[in-house]
Amino acid sequence: MCGIVGYIGDKNATPILIDGLRRLEYRGYDSAGIAVYNGGEVEVKKYKGRLSILEERLREHPVLGSLGIGHTRWATHGEPSDVNSHPQTSMKGNIAIVHNGIIENFQPLKEWLIGEGYSFQSDTDTEVVAHLIDYYYDGSLEEAVIKTVERLEGSFALGIISCAEPDKMVAVRKDSPLIVGLGKGENFIASDIPAILEHTRQVYLLNEMEIAVLTKDSVKVLDRMGKPVNKEIFEVTWDVASAEKGGYPHFMLKEIYEQPNAIRQTLKSRLMSGKEDIVLDQIRLSREDLEKVTKINIVACGTAFHAGVVGKYLIEKLARIPVEADIASEFRYRNPILDDNSVVIVISQSGETADTLAAMREAKKRGARIIAVTNVVGSTVSREADDLLYTWAGPEIAVASTKAYTTQLIAMYLIALKLAKIKGEIDADLYLKMKEAVSKIPEQAEKVLELSDELKDMAERNRDAEDVFFIGRSLDYAVAMEGSLKLKEISYIHSEAYAAGELKHGTIALIEDGTLVFALATQDRLFDKAVSNMKEVKARGAYVVALAKEGNREAEKTADRVIYIPDTLDEFIPVLTVIPLQLFAYHIAVARGCDVDKPRNLAKSVTVE
């Protein structure tokens, strides 16, 4: 969602802010702006559209100053427009703020402020915050912020500057991510580490309701009562180059090709040769713990939810524990049945997904033990969970998730095998056979990438498709959901995934001559059923592309085209099956001229509900 960056030091803030915003473009946005103290006033430049529009205007009318904040906005309250863009200012223009999140009680606050003589220029919830800070300001910006946030309901990460205190910047977070970068003679705030990584590797990770007060030479962190908080410095170990395209035309394609290594890194040190057991970092479940567990809930959103569906199948099959896979935004509102015998696995690439965070906190209130699967070290999910497994996908910049998903699948495989071993539900021979199969996945993924040209040809032939369907059974259905999501989110083609057995219960009415159908047929025990479903859609005129295991030529007798996947155990083939679907979605989006890395209306990290 929205991106925040801020700078205080001796350098000109504007180029630092623009560079930081550029590195946050992957979060998705529809406008961009900056506010800089120019020596006399806070000067604001903000425009609807891409960051390049802001850059062009700044070349025409430069803004100079060493204190500033910047923002890329993803609209929630008020349509995308210049006036609704951030930064927002107080009525006098003396205070400027940037905001990520949603102020849920903004309307009653707005009405109260109007009664106090304030007027509003925008339709945003954020302008309320600027006016509240102005209302409470009495010589100390941080004290005004402390009083303001106590009245706010909802989620927020805020960066605030005031021309009354031009040697200071204040930042605060609740539910939305925010970090503080520590420099020498300069300090920074940002929504995410890449925004400031060229300037510092040392950061503070702000916790809930912590307020940071920055000058160019110091940073102090306060709690909600204004008392000092001792913070540990987090040292960033990855570099800027890992977040660059590396010669690929798009981040998404680069990240698709990075999957074998990302999988390899996620397996590294967990699945070591010569060791019988799987090592799962900070997951400390014992057999006694598992004997008390009555149910596991896997909670996530979007692509992570699809990984969770695979996890459900595998944990139930291998560990014989009942599992529910839940969409996080539904889970927290359905009054879930949880207690201290429940385990909740939350999956979030960023570790900051708002709905997943809220669901996790609801589960904790009810006594559940939380296992977090996330890609971002130090993220909120990772800090608040009881147990933790990192996916080592590295920075994922493209909005459409690829390597984050496949490493989440690997995490599900490892967790399912580990739980089965702890419970004694899997015999030693099968356990070792499955470990060996998992260990071969990186090399098999490299082989799947060789299909790229074939998928490109298929994509270009179908660039004008209006409807695409994905069908499968069991784990194939779980992967079909992810394949469909990838296609619709970056190519804007209408696509749907269906459990193949449901076709005759209404869905098959949508099939007509020439309809493109991907039939996933990689599950050995269900292959004959999959062929029957292919025949059903073929009889209605569909063009069928089957995905099947190498060595199984039977699919060719029914399908119009077959994509062959390296053979492995049924349980682990989803991580290989999804790669051709990612490649197809990528190539067809390129063929249609879509903005692959930044699809319309979407954001990388969904930090609002």
PDB file of C-alpha atoms in Angstrom, residues 346-595:
ATOM      1  CA  VAL A 346      -0.222 -17.296   9.708  1.00  0.00           C
ATOM      2  CA  ILE A 347       1.440 -16.798   6.324  1.00  0.00           C
ATOM      3  CA  SER A 348       2.457 -13.350   5.075  1.00  0.00           C
ATOM      4  CA  GLN A 349       5.220 -12.434   2.641  1.00  0.00           C
ATOM      5  CA  SER A 350       5.704  -8.973   4.126  1.00  0.00           C
ATOM      6  CA  GLY A 351       4.763  -9.856   7.672  1.00  0.00           C
ATOM      7  CA  GLU A 352       2.690  -6.673   7.690  1.00  0.00           C
ATOM      8  CA  THR A 353      -0.540  -7.762   5.947  1.00  0.00           C
ATOM      9  CA  ALA A 354      -3.270  -5.944   7.862  1.00  0.00           C
ATOM     10  CA  ASP A 355      -5.956  -8.633   7.779  1.00  0.00           C
ATOM     11  CA  THR A 356      -3.466 -11.358   8.689  1.00  0.00           C
ATOM     12  CA  LEU A 357      -2.115  -9.302  11.587  1.00  0.00           C
ATOM     13  CA  ALA A 358      -5.615  -8.673  12.887  1.00  0.00           C
ATOM     14  CA  ALA A 359      -6.519 -12.364  12.605  1.00  0.00           C
ATOM     15  CA  MET A 360      -3.308 -13.358  14.388  1.00  0.00           C
ATOM     16  CA  ARG A 361      -4.019 -10.980  17.255  1.00  0.00           C
ATOM     17  CA  GLU A 362      -7.582 -12.238  17.544  1.00  0.00           C
ATOM     18  CA  ALA A 363      -6.291 -15.819  17.716  1.00  0.00           C
ATOM     19  CA  LYS A 364      -3.760 -14.872  20.404  1.00  0.00           C
ATOM     20  CA  LYS A 365      -6.507 -13.291  22.498  1.00  0.00           C
ATOM     21  CA  ARG A 366      -8.324 -16.615  22.417  1.00  0.00           C
ATOM     22  CA  GLY A 367      -5.270 -18.520  23.603  1.00  0.00           C
ATOM     23  CA  ALA A 368      -4.043 -20.043  20.344  1.00  0.00           C
ATOM     24  CA  ARG A 369      -0.386 -20.705  19.715  1.00  0.00           C
ATOM     25  CA  ILE A 370       0.857 -18.781  16.662  1.00  0.00           C
ATOM     26  CA  ILE A 371       3.315 -20.085  14.083  1.00  0.00           C
ATOM     27  CA  ALA A 372       4.360 -17.393  11.592  1.00  0.00           C
ATOM     28  CA  VAL A 373       5.673 -18.028   8.083  1.00  0.00           C
ATOM     29  CA  THR A 374       7.076 -14.817   6.623  1.00  0.00           C
ATOM     30  CA  ASN A 375       9.787 -13.531   4.307  1.00  0.00           C
ATOM     31  CA  VAL A 376      10.725 -10.356   6.175  1.00  0.00           C
ATOM     32  CA  VAL A 377      13.041 -10.488   9.166  1.00  0.00           C
ATOM     33  CA  GLY A 378      11.867  -8.248  11.977  1.00  0.00           C
ATOM     34  CA  SER A 379       8.363  -7.797  10.537  1.00  0.00           C
ATOM     35  CA  THR A 380       5.412  -7.390  12.882  1.00  0.00           C
ATOM     36  CA  VAL A 381       4.171 -10.942  12.288  1.00  0.00           C
ATOM     37  CA  SER A 382       7.601 -12.343  13.081  1.00  0.00           C
ATOM     38  CA  ARG A 383       7.867 -10.340  16.301  1.00  0.00           C
ATOM     39  CA  GLU A 384       4.422 -11.190  17.642  1.00  0.00           C
ATOM     40  CA  ALA A 385       4.280 -14.921  16.841  1.00  0.00           C
ATOM     41  CA  ASP A 386       5.120 -17.685  19.316  1.00  0.00           C
ATOM     42  CA  ASP A 387       6.986 -19.741  16.725  1.00  0.00           C
ATOM     43  CA  LEU A 388       8.582 -18.633  13.490  1.00  0.00           C
ATOM     44  CA  LEU A 389       9.787 -19.955  10.153  1.00  0.00           C
ATOM     45  CA  TYR A 390      11.377 -17.564   7.677  1.00  0.00           C
ATOM     46  CA  THR A 391      11.192 -18.135   3.941  1.00  0.00           C
ATOM     47  CA  TRP A 392      14.451 -17.003   2.403  1.00  0.00           C
ATOM     48  CA  ALA A 393      12.991 -15.687  -0.846  1.00  0.00           C
ATOM     49  CA  GLY A 394      14.918 -12.410  -0.669  1.00  0.00           C
ATOM     50  CA  PRO A 395      13.316  -9.081  -1.646  1.00  0.00           C
ATOM     51  CA  GLU A 396      10.278  -9.530  -3.882  1.00  0.00           C
ATOM     52  CA  ILE A 397       9.558  -6.317  -5.772  1.00  0.00           C
ATOM     53  CA  ALA A 398       6.916  -7.221  -8.358  1.00  0.00           C
ATOM     54  CA  VAL A 399       3.399  -6.885  -7.013  1.00  0.00           C
ATOM     55  CA  ALA A 400       2.429 -10.355  -8.284  1.00  0.00           C
ATOM     56  CA  SER A 401       4.002 -12.865  -5.926  1.00  0.00           C
ATOM     57  CA  THR A 402       6.066 -15.697  -7.386  1.00  0.00           C
ATOM     58  CA  LYS A 403       9.115 -16.736  -5.376  1.00  0.00           C
ATOM     59  CA  ALA A 404       7.383 -15.794  -2.126  1.00  0.00           C
ATOM     60  CA  TYR A 405       4.656 -18.312  -2.979  1.00  0.00           C
ATOM     61  CA  THR A 406       6.964 -21.173  -3.892  1.00  0.00           C
ATOM     62  CA  THR A 407       9.051 -20.680  -0.757  1.00  0.00           C
ATOM     63  CA  GLN A 408       5.840 -20.603   1.280  1.00  0.00           C
ATOM     64  CA  LEU A 409       5.012 -23.987  -0.241  1.00  0.00           C
ATOM     65  CA  ILE A 410       8.427 -25.248   0.840  1.00  0.00           C
ATOM     66  CA  ALA A 411       7.685 -23.990   4.350  1.00  0.00           C
ATOM     67  CA  MET A 412       4.401 -25.916   4.309  1.00  0.00           C
ATOM     68  CA  TYR A 413       6.213 -29.081   3.178  1.00  0.00           C
ATOM     69  CA  LEU A 414       8.775 -28.779   5.963  1.00  0.00           C
ATOM     70  CA  ILE A 415       6.177 -28.048   8.632  1.00  0.00           C
ATOM     71  CA  ALA A 416       3.956 -30.951   7.543  1.00  0.00           C
ATOM     72  CA  LEU A 417       6.878 -33.392   7.552  1.00  0.00           C
ATOM     73  CA  LYS A 418       8.148 -32.112  10.887  1.00  0.00           C
ATOM     74  CA  LEU A 419       4.754 -32.403  12.575  1.00  0.00           C
ATOM     75  CA  ALA A 420       4.264 -35.892  11.149  1.00  0.00           C
ATOM     76  CA  LYS A 421       7.662 -36.936  12.494  1.00  0.00           C
ATOM     77  CA  ILE A 422       7.066 -35.437  15.936  1.00  0.00           C
ATOM     78  CA  LYS A 423       3.672 -37.149  16.204  1.00  0.00           C
ATOM     79  CA  GLY A 424       5.002 -40.474  14.954  1.00  0.00           C
ATOM     80  CA  GLU A 425       2.485 -40.551  12.092  1.00  0.00           C
ATOM     81  CA  ILE A 426       5.045 -41.266   9.368  1.00  0.00           C
ATOM     82  CA  ASP A 427       7.345 -44.277   9.147  1.00  0.00           C
ATOM     83  CA  ALA A 428      11.072 -43.804   8.780  1.00  0.00           C
ATOM     84  CA  ASP A 429      11.309 -45.031   5.180  1.00  0.00           C
ATOM     85  CA  LEU A 430       8.562 -42.738   3.868  1.00  0.00           C
ATOM     86  CA  TYR A 431       9.996 -39.826   5.855  1.00  0.00           C
ATOM     87  CA  LEU A 432      13.411 -40.252   4.251  1.00  0.00           C
ATOM     88  CA  LYS A 433      11.843 -40.728   0.808  1.00  0.00           C
ATOM     89  CA  MET A 434       9.927 -37.488   1.174  1.00  0.00           C
ATOM     90  CA  LYS A 435      12.968 -35.603   2.441  1.00  0.00           C
ATOM     91  CA  GLU A 436      14.898 -36.791  -0.609  1.00  0.00           C
ATOM     92  CA  ALA A 437      12.084 -35.685  -2.931  1.00  0.00           C
ATOM     93  CA  VAL A 438      12.008 -32.214  -1.381  1.00  0.00           C
ATOM     94  CA  SER A 439      15.770 -31.881  -1.672  1.00  0.00           C
ATOM     95  CA  LYS A 440      15.548 -32.345  -5.464  1.00  0.00           C
ATOM     96  CA  ILE A 441      12.992 -29.582  -6.018  1.00  0.00           C
ATOM     97  CA  PRO A 442      15.495 -26.744  -6.726  1.00  0.00           C
ATOM     98  CA  GLU A 443      17.061 -28.654  -9.614  1.00  0.00           C
ATOM     99  CA  GLN A 444      13.656 -29.693 -10.938  1.00  0.00           C
ATOM    100  CA  ALA A 445      12.482 -26.067 -10.773  1.00  0.00           C
ATOM    101  CA  GLU A 446      15.438 -25.082 -12.960  1.00  0.00           C
ATOM    102  CA  LYS A 447      14.290 -27.640 -15.507  1.00  0.00           C
ATOM    103  CA  VAL A 448      10.739 -26.247 -15.479  1.00  0.00           C
ATOM    104  CA  LEU A 449      12.089 -22.783 -16.348  1.00  0.00           C
ATOM    105  CA  GLU A 450      13.252 -24.231 -19.663  1.00  0.00           C
ATOM    106  CA  LEU A 451       9.574 -24.225 -20.674  1.00  0.00           C
ATOM    107  CA  SER A 452       9.546 -20.425 -20.891  1.00  0.00           C
ATOM    108  CA  ASP A 453       9.699 -20.214 -24.698  1.00  0.00           C
ATOM    109  CA  GLU A 454       6.904 -22.761 -25.066  1.00  0.00           C
ATOM    110  CA  LEU A 455       4.744 -20.799 -22.616  1.00  0.00           C
ATOM    111  CA  LYS A 456       5.577 -17.553 -24.424  1.00  0.00           C
ATOM    112  CA  ASP A 457       4.381 -19.015 -27.737  1.00  0.00           C
ATOM    113  CA  MET A 458       1.187 -20.239 -26.110  1.00  0.00           C
ATOM    114  CA  ALA A 459       0.628 -16.850 -24.469  1.00  0.00           C
ATOM    115  CA  GLU A 460       1.068 -14.904 -27.687  1.00  0.00           C
ATOM    116  CA  ARG A 461      -1.433 -17.203 -29.443  1.00  0.00           C
ATOM    117  CA  ASN A 462      -3.997 -16.533 -26.695  1.00  0.00           C
ATOM    118  CA  ARG A 463      -3.354 -12.839 -26.039  1.00  0.00           C
ATOM    119  CA  ASP A 464      -6.926 -11.934 -27.008  1.00  0.00           C
ATOM    120  CA  ALA A 465      -8.589 -14.497 -24.763  1.00  0.00           C
ATOM    121  CA  GLU A 466     -11.492 -13.106 -22.760  1.00  0.00           C
ATOM    122  CA  ASP A 467     -12.004 -16.019 -20.362  1.00  0.00           C
ATOM    123  CA  VAL A 468      -9.577 -18.654 -19.084  1.00  0.00           C
ATOM    124  CA  PHE A 469     -10.429 -21.493 -16.716  1.00  0.00           C
ATOM    125  CA  PHE A 470      -8.197 -23.601 -14.485  1.00  0.00           C
ATOM    126  CA  ILE A 471      -9.429 -26.966 -13.218  1.00  0.00           C
ATOM    127  CA  GLY A 472      -7.902 -29.554 -10.928  1.00  0.00           C
ATOM    128  CA  ARG A 473      -8.538 -31.891  -8.028  1.00  0.00           C
ATOM    129  CA  SER A 474      -6.954 -32.003  -4.569  1.00  0.00           C
ATOM    130  CA  LEU A 475      -3.530 -30.297  -4.667  1.00  0.00           C
ATOM    131  CA  ASP A 476      -4.034 -29.529  -8.350  1.00  0.00           C
ATOM    132  CA  TYR A 477      -7.062 -27.435  -7.400  1.00  0.00           C
ATOM    133  CA  ALA A 478      -4.972 -25.495  -4.869  1.00  0.00           C
ATOM    134  CA  VAL A 479      -2.436 -24.685  -7.595  1.00  0.00           C
ATOM    135  CA  ALA A 480      -5.210 -23.864 -10.074  1.00  0.00           C
ATOM    136  CA  MET A 481      -6.370 -21.090  -7.730  1.00  0.00           C
ATOM    137  CA  GLU A 482      -2.901 -19.543  -7.753  1.00  0.00           C
ATOM    138  CA  GLY A 483      -2.536 -19.904 -11.537  1.00  0.00           C
ATOM    139  CA  SER A 484      -5.859 -18.153 -12.049  1.00  0.00           C
ATOM    140  CA  LEU A 485      -4.937 -15.340  -9.662  1.00  0.00           C
ATOM    141  CA  LYS A 486      -1.624 -14.724 -11.427  1.00  0.00           C
ATOM    142  CA  LEU A 487      -3.343 -14.445 -14.791  1.00  0.00           C
ATOM    143  CA  LYS A 488      -6.089 -12.072 -13.733  1.00  0.00           C
ATOM    144  CA  GLU A 489      -3.948  -9.781 -11.605  1.00  0.00           C
ATOM    145  CA  ILE A 490      -1.330  -8.948 -14.246  1.00  0.00           C
ATOM    146  CA  SER A 491      -3.054  -9.527 -17.612  1.00  0.00           C
ATOM    147  CA  TYR A 492      -6.581  -8.390 -16.598  1.00  0.00           C
ATOM    148  CA  ILE A 493      -8.062 -11.419 -18.347  1.00  0.00           C
ATOM    149  CA  HIS A 494     -11.071 -12.853 -16.582  1.00  0.00           C
ATOM    150  CA  SER A 495     -10.059 -16.229 -15.184  1.00  0.00           C
ATOM    151  CA  GLU A 496     -11.465 -18.658 -12.653  1.00  0.00           C
ATOM    152  CA  ALA A 497     -10.275 -21.782 -10.882  1.00  0.00           C
ATOM    153  CA  TYR A 498     -12.669 -24.622 -10.179  1.00  0.00           C
ATOM    154  CA  ALA A 499     -12.500 -27.937  -8.406  1.00  0.00           C
ATOM    155  CA  ALA A 500     -12.808 -30.199 -11.426  1.00  0.00           C
ATOM    156  CA  GLY A 501     -15.422 -32.378  -9.792  1.00  0.00           C
ATOM    157  CA  GLU A 502     -17.694 -29.333  -9.548  1.00  0.00           C
ATOM    158  CA  LEU A 503     -17.811 -28.761 -13.315  1.00  0.00           C
ATOM    159  CA  LYS A 504     -21.078 -30.589 -13.847  1.00  0.00           C
ATOM    160  CA  HIS A 505     -22.691 -28.713 -10.944  1.00  0.00           C
ATOM    161  CA  GLY A 506     -23.056 -25.527 -12.974  1.00  0.00           C
ATOM    162  CA  THR A 507     -19.626 -24.307 -14.037  1.00  0.00           C
ATOM    163  CA  ILE A 508     -19.529 -26.210 -17.305  1.00  0.00           C
ATOM    164  CA  ALA A 509     -22.262 -23.876 -18.603  1.00  0.00           C
ATOM    165  CA  LEU A 510     -19.489 -21.290 -19.104  1.00  0.00           C
ATOM    166  CA  ILE A 511     -17.528 -23.434 -21.554  1.00  0.00           C
ATOM    167  CA  GLU A 512     -18.000 -22.700 -25.247  1.00  0.00           C
ATOM    168  CA  ASP A 513     -16.093 -23.122 -28.501  1.00  0.00           C
ATOM    169  CA  GLY A 514     -12.495 -22.007 -28.151  1.00  0.00           C
ATOM    170  CA  THR A 515     -12.527 -21.429 -24.378  1.00  0.00           C
ATOM    171  CA  LEU A 516      -9.014 -21.908 -22.999  1.00  0.00           C
ATOM    172  CA  VAL A 517      -8.922 -24.396 -20.122  1.00  0.00           C
ATOM    173  CA  PHE A 518      -5.831 -25.369 -18.139  1.00  0.00           C
ATOM    174  CA  ALA A 519      -6.383 -28.860 -16.761  1.00  0.00           C
ATOM    175  CA  LEU A 520      -3.981 -29.766 -13.975  1.00  0.00           C
ATOM    176  CA  ALA A 521      -3.506 -33.539 -13.927  1.00  0.00           C
ATOM    177  CA  THR A 522      -0.427 -34.199 -11.812  1.00  0.00           C
ATOM    178  CA  GLN A 523      -1.957 -36.295  -9.003  1.00  0.00           C
ATOM    179  CA  ASP A 524      -1.372 -39.949  -9.865  1.00  0.00           C
ATOM    180  CA  ARG A 525      -4.318 -41.349  -7.905  1.00  0.00           C
ATOM    181  CA  LEU A 526      -6.697 -38.834  -9.513  1.00  0.00           C
ATOM    182  CA  PHE A 527      -5.330 -38.843 -13.052  1.00  0.00           C
ATOM    183  CA  ASP A 528      -8.206 -40.854 -14.556  1.00  0.00           C
ATOM    184  CA  LYS A 529     -10.699 -38.472 -12.961  1.00  0.00           C
ATOM    185  CA  ALA A 530      -8.773 -35.527 -14.416  1.00  0.00           C
ATOM    186  CA  VAL A 531      -8.939 -37.065 -17.905  1.00  0.00           C
ATOM    187  CA  SER A 532     -12.708 -37.445 -17.549  1.00  0.00           C
ATOM    188  CA  ASN A 533     -12.982 -33.740 -16.715  1.00  0.00           C
ATOM    189  CA  MET A 534     -10.848 -32.841 -19.728  1.00  0.00           C
ATOM    190  CA  LYS A 535     -13.196 -34.836 -21.931  1.00  0.00           C
ATOM    191  CA  GLU A 536     -16.185 -33.024 -20.435  1.00  0.00           C
ATOM    192  CA  VAL A 537     -14.874 -29.581 -21.369  1.00  0.00           C
ATOM    193  CA  LYS A 538     -13.520 -30.795 -24.730  1.00  0.00           C
ATOM    194  CA  ALA A 539     -17.008 -32.000 -25.613  1.00  0.00           C
ATOM    195  CA  ARG A 540     -18.235 -28.410 -25.124  1.00  0.00           C
ATOM    196  CA  GLY A 541     -15.584 -26.966 -27.442  1.00  0.00           C
ATOM    197  CA  ALA A 542     -12.798 -26.038 -24.988  1.00  0.00           C
ATOM    198  CA  TYR A 543      -9.147 -25.833 -26.005  1.00  0.00           C
ATOM    199  CA  VAL A 544      -7.440 -27.856 -23.278  1.00  0.00           C
ATOM    200  CA  VAL A 545      -3.881 -27.400 -22.067  1.00  0.00           C
ATOM    201  CA  ALA A 546      -2.996 -30.185 -19.656  1.00  0.00           C
ATOM    202  CA  LEU A 547      -0.218 -30.159 -17.075  1.00  0.00           C
ATOM    203  CA  ALA A 548       1.025 -33.672 -16.391  1.00  0.00           C
ATOM    204  CA  LYS A 549       4.060 -35.491 -15.051  1.00  0.00           C
ATOM    205  CA  GLU A 550       6.882 -36.454 -17.374  1.00  0.00           C
ATOM    206  CA  GLY A 551       6.537 -40.041 -18.495  1.00  0.00           C
ATOM    207  CA  ASN A 552       2.745 -39.965 -18.484  1.00  0.00           C
ATOM    208  CA  ARG A 553       1.737 -39.695 -22.143  1.00  0.00           C
ATOM    209  CA  GLU A 554      -1.925 -40.506 -21.564  1.00  0.00           C
ATOM    210  CA  ALA A 555      -2.911 -36.841 -21.330  1.00  0.00           C
ATOM    211  CA  GLU A 556      -1.941 -36.377 -24.997  1.00  0.00           C
ATOM    212  CA  LYS A 557      -4.875 -38.580 -26.020  1.00  0.00           C
ATOM    213  CA  THR A 558      -7.333 -36.007 -24.714  1.00  0.00           C
ATOM    214  CA  ALA A 559      -5.696 -32.597 -24.340  1.00  0.00           C
ATOM    215  CA  ASP A 560      -4.867 -30.277 -27.247  1.00  0.00           C
ATOM    216  CA  ARG A 561      -1.514 -29.500 -25.689  1.00  0.00           C
ATOM    217  CA  VAL A 562       0.431 -30.939 -22.755  1.00  0.00           C
ATOM    218  CA  ILE A 563       2.974 -29.214 -20.510  1.00  0.00           C
ATOM    219  CA  TYR A 564       5.186 -31.786 -18.807  1.00  0.00           C
ATOM    220  CA  ILE A 565       6.366 -31.314 -15.215  1.00  0.00           C
ATOM    221  CA  PRO A 566       9.346 -33.202 -13.739  1.00  0.00           C
ATOM    222  CA  ASP A 567       8.173 -36.273 -11.881  1.00  0.00           C
ATOM    223  CA  THR A 568       8.101 -36.154  -8.097  1.00  0.00           C
ATOM    224  CA  LEU A 569       5.817 -37.278  -5.305  1.00  0.00           C
ATOM    225  CA  ASP A 570       2.257 -36.019  -5.644  1.00  0.00           C
ATOM    226  CA  GLU A 571       2.545 -34.119  -2.365  1.00  0.00           C
ATOM    227  CA  PHE A 572       5.375 -31.928  -3.606  1.00  0.00           C
ATOM    228  CA  ILE A 573       4.543 -31.304  -7.245  1.00  0.00           C
ATOM    229  CA  PRO A 574       2.560 -28.060  -6.644  1.00  0.00           C
ATOM    230  CA  VAL A 575       5.792 -26.064  -6.334  1.00  0.00           C
ATOM    231  CA  LEU A 576       6.787 -27.221  -9.820  1.00  0.00           C
ATOM    232  CA  THR A 577       3.329 -27.064 -11.412  1.00  0.00           C
ATOM    233  CA  VAL A 578       2.833 -23.402 -10.574  1.00  0.00           C
ATOM    234  CA  ILE A 579       5.944 -22.190 -12.426  1.00  0.00           C
ATOM    235  CA  PRO A 580       4.531 -22.755 -15.968  1.00  0.00           C
ATOM    236  CA  LEU A 581       1.358 -20.950 -14.875  1.00  0.00           C
ATOM    237  CA  GLN A 582       3.443 -18.009 -13.652  1.00  0.00           C
ATOM    238  CA  LEU A 583       5.334 -17.926 -16.948  1.00  0.00           C
ATOM    239  CA  PHE A 584       2.133 -18.068 -18.988  1.00  0.00           C
ATOM    240  CA  ALA A 585       0.614 -15.197 -16.990  1.00  0.00           C
ATOM    241  CA  TYR A 586       3.789 -13.148 -17.374  1.00  0.00           C
ATOM    242  CA  HIS A 587       4.143 -13.671 -21.134  1.00  0.00           C
ATOM    243  CA  ILE A 588       0.481 -13.010 -21.914  1.00  0.00           C
ATOM    244  CA  ALA A 589       0.565  -9.812 -19.826  1.00  0.00           C
ATOM    245  CA  VAL A 590       3.625  -8.631 -21.774  1.00  0.00           C
ATOM    246  CA  ALA A 591       1.934  -9.531 -25.063  1.00  0.00           C
ATOM    247  CA  ARG A 592      -1.076  -7.433 -24.045  1.00  0.00           C
ATOM    248  CA  GLY A 593       1.114  -4.451 -23.117  1.00  0.00           C
ATOM    249  CA  CYS A 594       0.285  -4.545 -19.389  1.00  0.00           C
ATOM    250  CA  ASP A 595       2.401  -3.005 -16.633  1.00  0.00           C
TER     251      ASP A 595
END
